[in-house]
Amino acid sequence: MDKINVKEFDWSKLRKCQNQGSLSTVYIQDDICIKILDKLYPSEREQILDKFLAMNGIKIDGVIFPKDLIVQDGNLLGYTMDYFQDSTSLNDYFTTTRFVNCKDIFNAVIKASEILREIHKYDIKVQDLSFENILINNQGEVKYIDIDSCQYQNYESYFLSNILHKYMFDYRKQEFCNMTKNTDRLSFLLAFYNLMYLKELQNISDKKYNQLSNHISTLNNIKRLANHLKDKNKRITSIPYMDDLINRDDDYTIKRNNCSLLIKRLARKI
């Protein structure tokens, strides 16, 4: 992992990526993606720099790691990474059309879950785990991005997925959330439910749940787990990896409600 001075870039030749991070600005040049951490404090960028150096040499299929570090006056400004051509987030890929087959969703989710297993083998906690940070292309390839938000060894992270924050702090009213591999799996499961129902788990009624679970055995098989997580008085138990929960024989075309799709599109613009 080399260091590149920010002055080496010709910013006039860069174009902004369509999907931007909440705390960064992302550019594209040919097959390289450039992420500038311009909305982080210097101390936050310094910690990310130390973490990247500690992670140098780790390679995981399905994870886009930094290639080169971009520095300014010796301080980390951002980093470059491979650009995943013609890709979009799992959320956008499966929630922008009215009809989608659950088999297609499950194939992508299984791949993402298997990658998560590999990530955990290196004792990396993704932490900011959402289906916005997992990309898919038209060939069905799946890759994790935004690895700067992960927790590794003693290097903690300032980031937390929005869906986990809403569940743990807004819904369960917890004051502290210890980030573990299990919270990664919980985030993944919450993201899965949000993708299937276009609603957060805590807002899915029994009637709404059954509308799909009556046709999709995977959802029926994990209904007890869903009810357990919706009960704020029950302790969160060990969450399995999603690839252990999915029935590969499920084959049902989901018909999205036009109103739900509109709400989803408007939410992405806010």
Short mmCIF file of C-alpha atoms in Angstrom, two decimals:
data_model
loop_
_atom_site.label_atom_id
_atom_site.label_comp_id
_atom_site.label_asym_id
_atom_site.label_seq_id
_atom_site.Cartn_x
_atom_site.Cartn_y
_atom_site.Cartn_z
CA MET A 1 0.00 0.00 0.00
CA ASP A 2 1.78 3.14 -1.24
CA LYS A 3 1.21 6.76 -0.29
CA ILE A 4 0.24 9.26 -2.98
CA ASN A 5 0.40 13.02 -2.56
CA VAL A 6 -2.95 14.65 -3.27
CA LYS A 7 -1.20 17.08 -5.63
CA GLU A 8 -0.54 14.21 -8.04
CA PHE A 9 -4.21 14.10 -9.06
CA ASP A 10 -5.65 16.14 -11.90
CA TRP A 11 -9.01 16.89 -10.31
CA SER A 12 -10.39 18.32 -13.55
CA LYS A 13 -10.30 14.81 -15.05
CA LEU A 14 -12.19 13.18 -12.20
CA ARG A 15 -15.93 12.71 -12.12
CA LYS A 16 -18.04 12.34 -9.02
CA CYS A 17 -19.52 8.95 -8.35
CA GLN A 18 -23.31 8.76 -8.48
CA ASN A 19 -23.46 7.21 -5.01
CA GLN A 20 -21.75 9.34 -2.36
CA GLY A 21 -20.82 8.54 1.20
CA SER A 22 -22.34 10.55 4.03
CA LEU A 23 -18.89 11.55 5.35
CA SER A 24 -16.81 11.50 2.19
CA THR A 25 -16.66 12.50 -1.46
CA VAL A 26 -16.11 9.77 -4.04
CA TYR A 27 -14.59 10.26 -7.50
CA ILE A 28 -13.97 7.94 -10.43
CA GLN A 29 -11.11 7.90 -12.91
CA ASP A 30 -11.10 5.01 -15.39
CA ASP A 31 -11.02 1.83 -13.27
CA ILE A 32 -9.99 3.57 -10.06
CA CYS A 33 -12.26 4.94 -7.35
CA ILE A 34 -10.98 7.80 -5.18
CA LYS A 35 -12.52 8.32 -1.75
CA ILE A 36 -11.75 11.59 0.02
CA LEU A 37 -12.56 11.56 3.75
CA ASP A 38 -13.26 15.28 3.77
CA LYS A 39 -15.97 15.23 6.43
CA LEU A 40 -13.95 13.47 9.12
CA TYR A 41 -11.91 15.07 11.88
CA PRO A 42 -8.10 14.79 11.61
CA SER A 43 -8.02 12.43 14.61
CA GLU A 44 -10.52 10.14 12.89
CA ARG A 45 -8.48 10.07 9.68
CA GLU A 46 -5.32 9.37 11.70
CA GLN A 47 -6.93 6.34 13.30
CA ILE A 48 -8.08 5.08 9.91
CA LEU A 49 -4.53 5.48 8.59
CA ASP A 50 -3.10 3.38 11.44
CA LYS A 51 -5.80 0.76 10.88
CA PHE A 52 -5.11 0.54 7.15
CA LEU A 53 -1.41 0.09 7.77
CA ALA A 54 -2.16 -2.70 10.25
CA MET A 55 -4.47 -4.37 7.71
CA ASN A 56 -1.98 -4.06 4.86
CA GLY A 57 -1.61 -7.35 3.02
CA ILE A 58 -5.04 -8.76 3.89
CA LYS A 59 -6.90 -9.91 0.79
CA ILE A 60 -10.43 -11.32 0.84
CA ASP A 61 -12.37 -12.26 -2.28
CA GLY A 62 -15.42 -10.05 -2.44
CA VAL A 63 -13.95 -7.17 -0.40
CA ILE A 64 -12.61 -4.00 -2.02
CA PHE A 65 -9.63 -2.90 0.06
CA PRO A 66 -7.65 0.35 -0.31
CA LYS A 67 -4.94 0.32 -2.99
CA ASP A 68 -3.03 3.52 -2.21
CA LEU A 69 -3.32 6.07 0.57
CA ILE A 70 -3.79 9.72 -0.40
CA VAL A 71 -1.89 12.09 1.88
CA GLN A 72 -1.59 15.84 2.27
CA ASP A 73 1.22 17.30 4.36
CA GLY A 74 1.82 13.81 5.75
CA ASN A 75 -1.78 13.36 6.86
CA LEU A 76 -4.32 10.92 5.45
CA LEU A 77 -6.83 12.61 3.14
CA GLY A 78 -8.37 9.55 1.51
CA TYR A 79 -7.52 6.47 -0.49
CA THR A 80 -7.89 4.80 -3.87
CA MET A 81 -9.54 1.46 -4.58
CA ASP A 82 -10.63 -0.61 -7.53
CA TYR A 83 -13.80 0.64 -9.19
CA PHE A 84 -16.49 -2.05 -9.34
CA GLN A 85 -17.80 -1.39 -12.83
CA ASP A 86 -21.55 -1.31 -13.58
CA SER A 87 -22.54 -2.08 -10.02
CA THR A 88 -25.10 -0.78 -7.59
CA SER A 89 -26.03 -1.49 -3.98
CA LEU A 90 -28.02 -4.58 -3.08
CA ASN A 91 -30.78 -2.27 -1.88
CA ASP A 92 -31.06 -0.40 -5.16
CA TYR A 93 -30.65 -3.51 -7.28
CA PHE A 94 -33.59 -5.32 -5.69
CA THR A 95 -35.94 -2.49 -4.66
CA THR A 96 -36.33 -0.37 -7.80
CA THR A 97 -38.52 -2.78 -9.77
CA ARG A 98 -42.03 -3.92 -8.97
CA PHE A 99 -41.40 -7.62 -9.54
CA VAL A 100 -38.42 -9.50 -8.10
CA ASN A 101 -37.89 -13.22 -7.55
CA CYS A 102 -36.77 -14.17 -4.06
CA LYS A 103 -34.37 -16.70 -5.57
CA ASP A 104 -32.38 -13.86 -7.15
CA ILE A 105 -32.32 -12.01 -3.83
CA PHE A 106 -31.28 -15.13 -1.93
CA ASN A 107 -28.46 -15.96 -4.35
CA ALA A 108 -26.95 -12.51 -3.77
CA VAL A 109 -27.56 -12.62 -0.01
CA ILE A 110 -25.90 -16.04 0.26
CA LYS A 111 -22.81 -14.72 -1.54
CA ALA A 112 -22.70 -11.66 0.74
CA SER A 113 -23.09 -13.83 3.84
CA GLU A 114 -20.29 -16.16 2.74
CA ILE A 115 -18.03 -13.14 2.24
CA LEU A 116 -18.92 -11.96 5.74
CA ARG A 117 -17.76 -15.31 7.10
CA GLU A 118 -14.38 -14.78 5.43
CA ILE A 119 -14.15 -11.24 6.78
CA HIS A 120 -14.74 -12.53 10.30
CA LYS A 121 -11.96 -15.10 9.93
CA TYR A 122 -9.53 -12.16 9.92
CA ASP A 123 -11.15 -10.81 13.10
CA ILE A 124 -12.57 -7.85 11.17
CA LYS A 125 -15.94 -6.48 12.26
CA VAL A 126 -17.62 -4.65 9.39
CA GLN A 127 -19.62 -2.53 11.84
CA ASP A 128 -21.20 -0.23 9.22
CA LEU A 129 -22.88 -3.24 7.65
CA SER A 130 -25.81 -2.44 5.42
CA PHE A 131 -26.96 -3.44 1.96
CA GLU A 132 -26.00 0.07 0.82
CA ASN A 133 -22.36 -0.88 1.40
CA ILE A 134 -22.60 -4.18 -0.47
CA LEU A 135 -22.55 -3.91 -4.26
CA ILE A 136 -23.73 -6.23 -7.02
CA ASN A 137 -23.31 -6.10 -10.79
CA ASN A 138 -25.44 -7.60 -13.57
CA GLN A 139 -23.31 -10.76 -13.55
CA GLY A 140 -24.28 -11.38 -9.92
CA GLU A 141 -20.85 -10.60 -8.49
CA VAL A 142 -21.02 -9.23 -4.94
CA LYS A 143 -18.46 -7.03 -3.19
CA TYR A 144 -18.17 -5.16 0.12
CA ILE A 145 -17.04 -1.53 0.08
CA ASP A 146 -16.33 1.20 2.66
CA ILE A 147 -13.96 -1.01 4.62
CA ASP A 148 -12.62 2.14 6.32
CA SER A 149 -15.57 1.88 8.70
CA CYS A 150 -14.56 -1.54 10.02
CA GLN A 151 -13.17 -2.46 13.43
CA TYR A 152 -9.86 -4.34 13.43
CA GLN A 153 -7.72 -5.48 16.35
CA ASN A 154 -7.52 -2.50 18.74
CA TYR A 155 -8.58 -0.03 16.07
CA GLU A 156 -12.16 0.95 16.76
CA SER A 157 -14.49 2.72 14.37
CA TYR A 158 -16.70 5.79 14.58
CA PHE A 159 -19.24 4.29 12.22
CA LEU A 160 -22.44 2.32 12.75
CA SER A 161 -25.02 1.29 10.19
CA ASN A 162 -28.18 3.35 10.25
CA ILE A 163 -30.39 0.27 10.38
CA LEU A 164 -28.58 -1.11 13.43
CA HIS A 165 -28.64 2.30 15.14
CA LYS A 166 -32.40 2.57 14.71
CA TYR A 167 -32.93 -0.93 16.03
CA MET A 168 -30.57 -0.84 19.01
CA PHE A 169 -30.89 2.75 20.20
CA ASP A 170 -34.22 4.04 18.88
CA TYR A 171 -36.23 0.82 19.22
CA ARG A 172 -34.58 -1.14 22.05
CA LYS A 173 -33.42 2.04 23.85
CA GLN A 174 -29.97 0.65 24.59
CA GLU A 175 -27.34 3.11 25.69
CA PHE A 176 -24.35 1.08 24.50
CA CYS A 177 -23.77 -1.40 21.72
CA ASN A 178 -20.66 -3.58 21.94
CA MET A 179 -19.62 -4.27 18.35
CA THR A 180 -18.96 -7.97 17.75
CA LYS A 181 -19.25 -10.49 14.95
CA ASN A 182 -22.76 -11.14 16.27
CA THR A 183 -23.76 -7.49 15.80
CA ASP A 184 -22.49 -7.80 12.23
CA ARG A 185 -24.76 -10.80 11.74
CA LEU A 186 -27.61 -8.88 13.38
CA SER A 187 -27.06 -5.92 11.05
CA PHE A 188 -27.06 -8.32 8.11
CA LEU A 189 -30.34 -9.90 9.22
CA LEU A 190 -31.96 -6.49 9.77
CA ALA A 191 -30.81 -5.41 6.31
CA PHE A 192 -32.23 -8.62 4.87
CA TYR A 193 -35.66 -7.97 6.37
CA ASN A 194 -35.58 -4.39 5.14
CA LEU A 195 -34.81 -5.63 1.63
CA MET A 196 -37.59 -8.20 1.65
CA TYR A 197 -40.33 -6.04 3.15
CA LEU A 198 -39.11 -2.48 2.41
CA LYS A 199 -39.61 -1.91 6.14
CA GLU A 200 -37.45 -2.21 9.20
CA LEU A 201 -38.05 -5.37 11.19
CA GLN A 202 -39.57 -3.55 14.17
CA ASN A 203 -42.18 -1.98 11.86
CA ILE A 204 -43.29 -5.19 10.13
CA SER A 205 -46.70 -6.30 11.37
CA ASP A 206 -47.60 -9.97 11.71
CA LYS A 207 -50.04 -9.61 8.83
CA LYS A 208 -47.40 -8.05 6.61
CA TYR A 209 -44.85 -10.70 7.59
CA ASN A 210 -47.23 -13.53 6.75
CA GLN A 211 -48.03 -12.13 3.32
CA LEU A 212 -44.57 -13.25 2.20
CA SER A 213 -43.77 -16.01 4.68
CA ASN A 214 -46.83 -17.96 3.48
CA HIS A 215 -45.04 -18.29 0.14
CA ILE A 216 -41.36 -18.21 1.13
CA SER A 217 -40.23 -20.97 3.48
CA THR A 218 -37.07 -19.09 4.51
CA LEU A 219 -39.16 -16.34 6.06
CA ASN A 220 -41.50 -18.86 7.66
CA ASN A 221 -38.58 -20.80 9.14
CA ILE A 222 -37.06 -17.72 10.80
CA LYS A 223 -40.32 -16.18 11.96
CA ARG A 224 -39.60 -17.21 15.54
CA LEU A 225 -36.26 -15.40 15.35
CA ALA A 226 -37.98 -12.30 13.99
CA ASN A 227 -40.52 -12.32 16.83
CA HIS A 228 -37.72 -12.79 19.36
CA LEU A 229 -35.86 -9.74 18.03
CA LYS A 230 -39.02 -7.64 18.00
CA ASP A 231 -39.53 -8.35 21.70
CA LYS A 232 -37.57 -5.57 23.42
CA ASN A 233 -37.68 -7.43 26.74
CA LYS A 234 -35.75 -10.40 25.39
CA ARG A 235 -31.99 -10.56 25.26
CA ILE A 236 -30.47 -10.69 21.78
CA THR A 237 -29.21 -14.20 21.22
CA SER A 238 -26.56 -15.52 18.86
CA ILE A 239 -27.56 -14.72 15.28
CA PRO A 240 -26.67 -17.28 12.56
CA TYR A 241 -25.11 -16.33 9.24
CA MET A 242 -27.81 -15.80 6.64
CA ASP A 243 -26.46 -18.51 4.32
CA ASP A 244 -27.37 -21.02 7.05
CA LEU A 245 -30.94 -19.71 7.20
CA ILE A 246 -31.89 -19.53 3.53
CA ASN A 247 -33.76 -22.33 1.81
CA ARG A 248 -32.18 -22.64 -1.63
CA ASP A 249 -35.41 -24.16 -3.01
CA ASP A 250 -37.44 -21.00 -2.43
CA ASP A 251 -38.75 -19.63 -5.72
CA TYR A 252 -41.42 -16.95 -5.47
CA THR A 253 -41.91 -13.69 -7.36
CA ILE A 254 -42.50 -10.78 -5.01
CA LYS A 255 -44.81 -8.03 -6.22
CA ARG A 256 -43.82 -4.71 -4.72
CA ASN A 257 -46.41 -2.13 -3.80
CA ASN A 258 -46.05 0.99 -5.95
CA CYS A 259 -46.44 3.23 -2.89
CA SER A 260 -43.66 1.36 -1.05
CA LEU A 261 -41.36 1.77 -4.04
CA LEU A 262 -42.05 5.49 -4.16
CA ILE A 263 -41.28 5.87 -0.45
CA LYS A 264 -38.05 3.91 -0.95
CA ARG A 265 -36.96 6.16 -3.83
CA LEU A 266 -37.76 9.33 -1.89
CA ALA A 267 -35.82 8.03 1.14
CA ARG A 268 -32.67 7.64 -1.00
CA LYS A 269 -32.90 11.31 -2.02
CA ILE A 270 -33.05 12.67 1.52
#
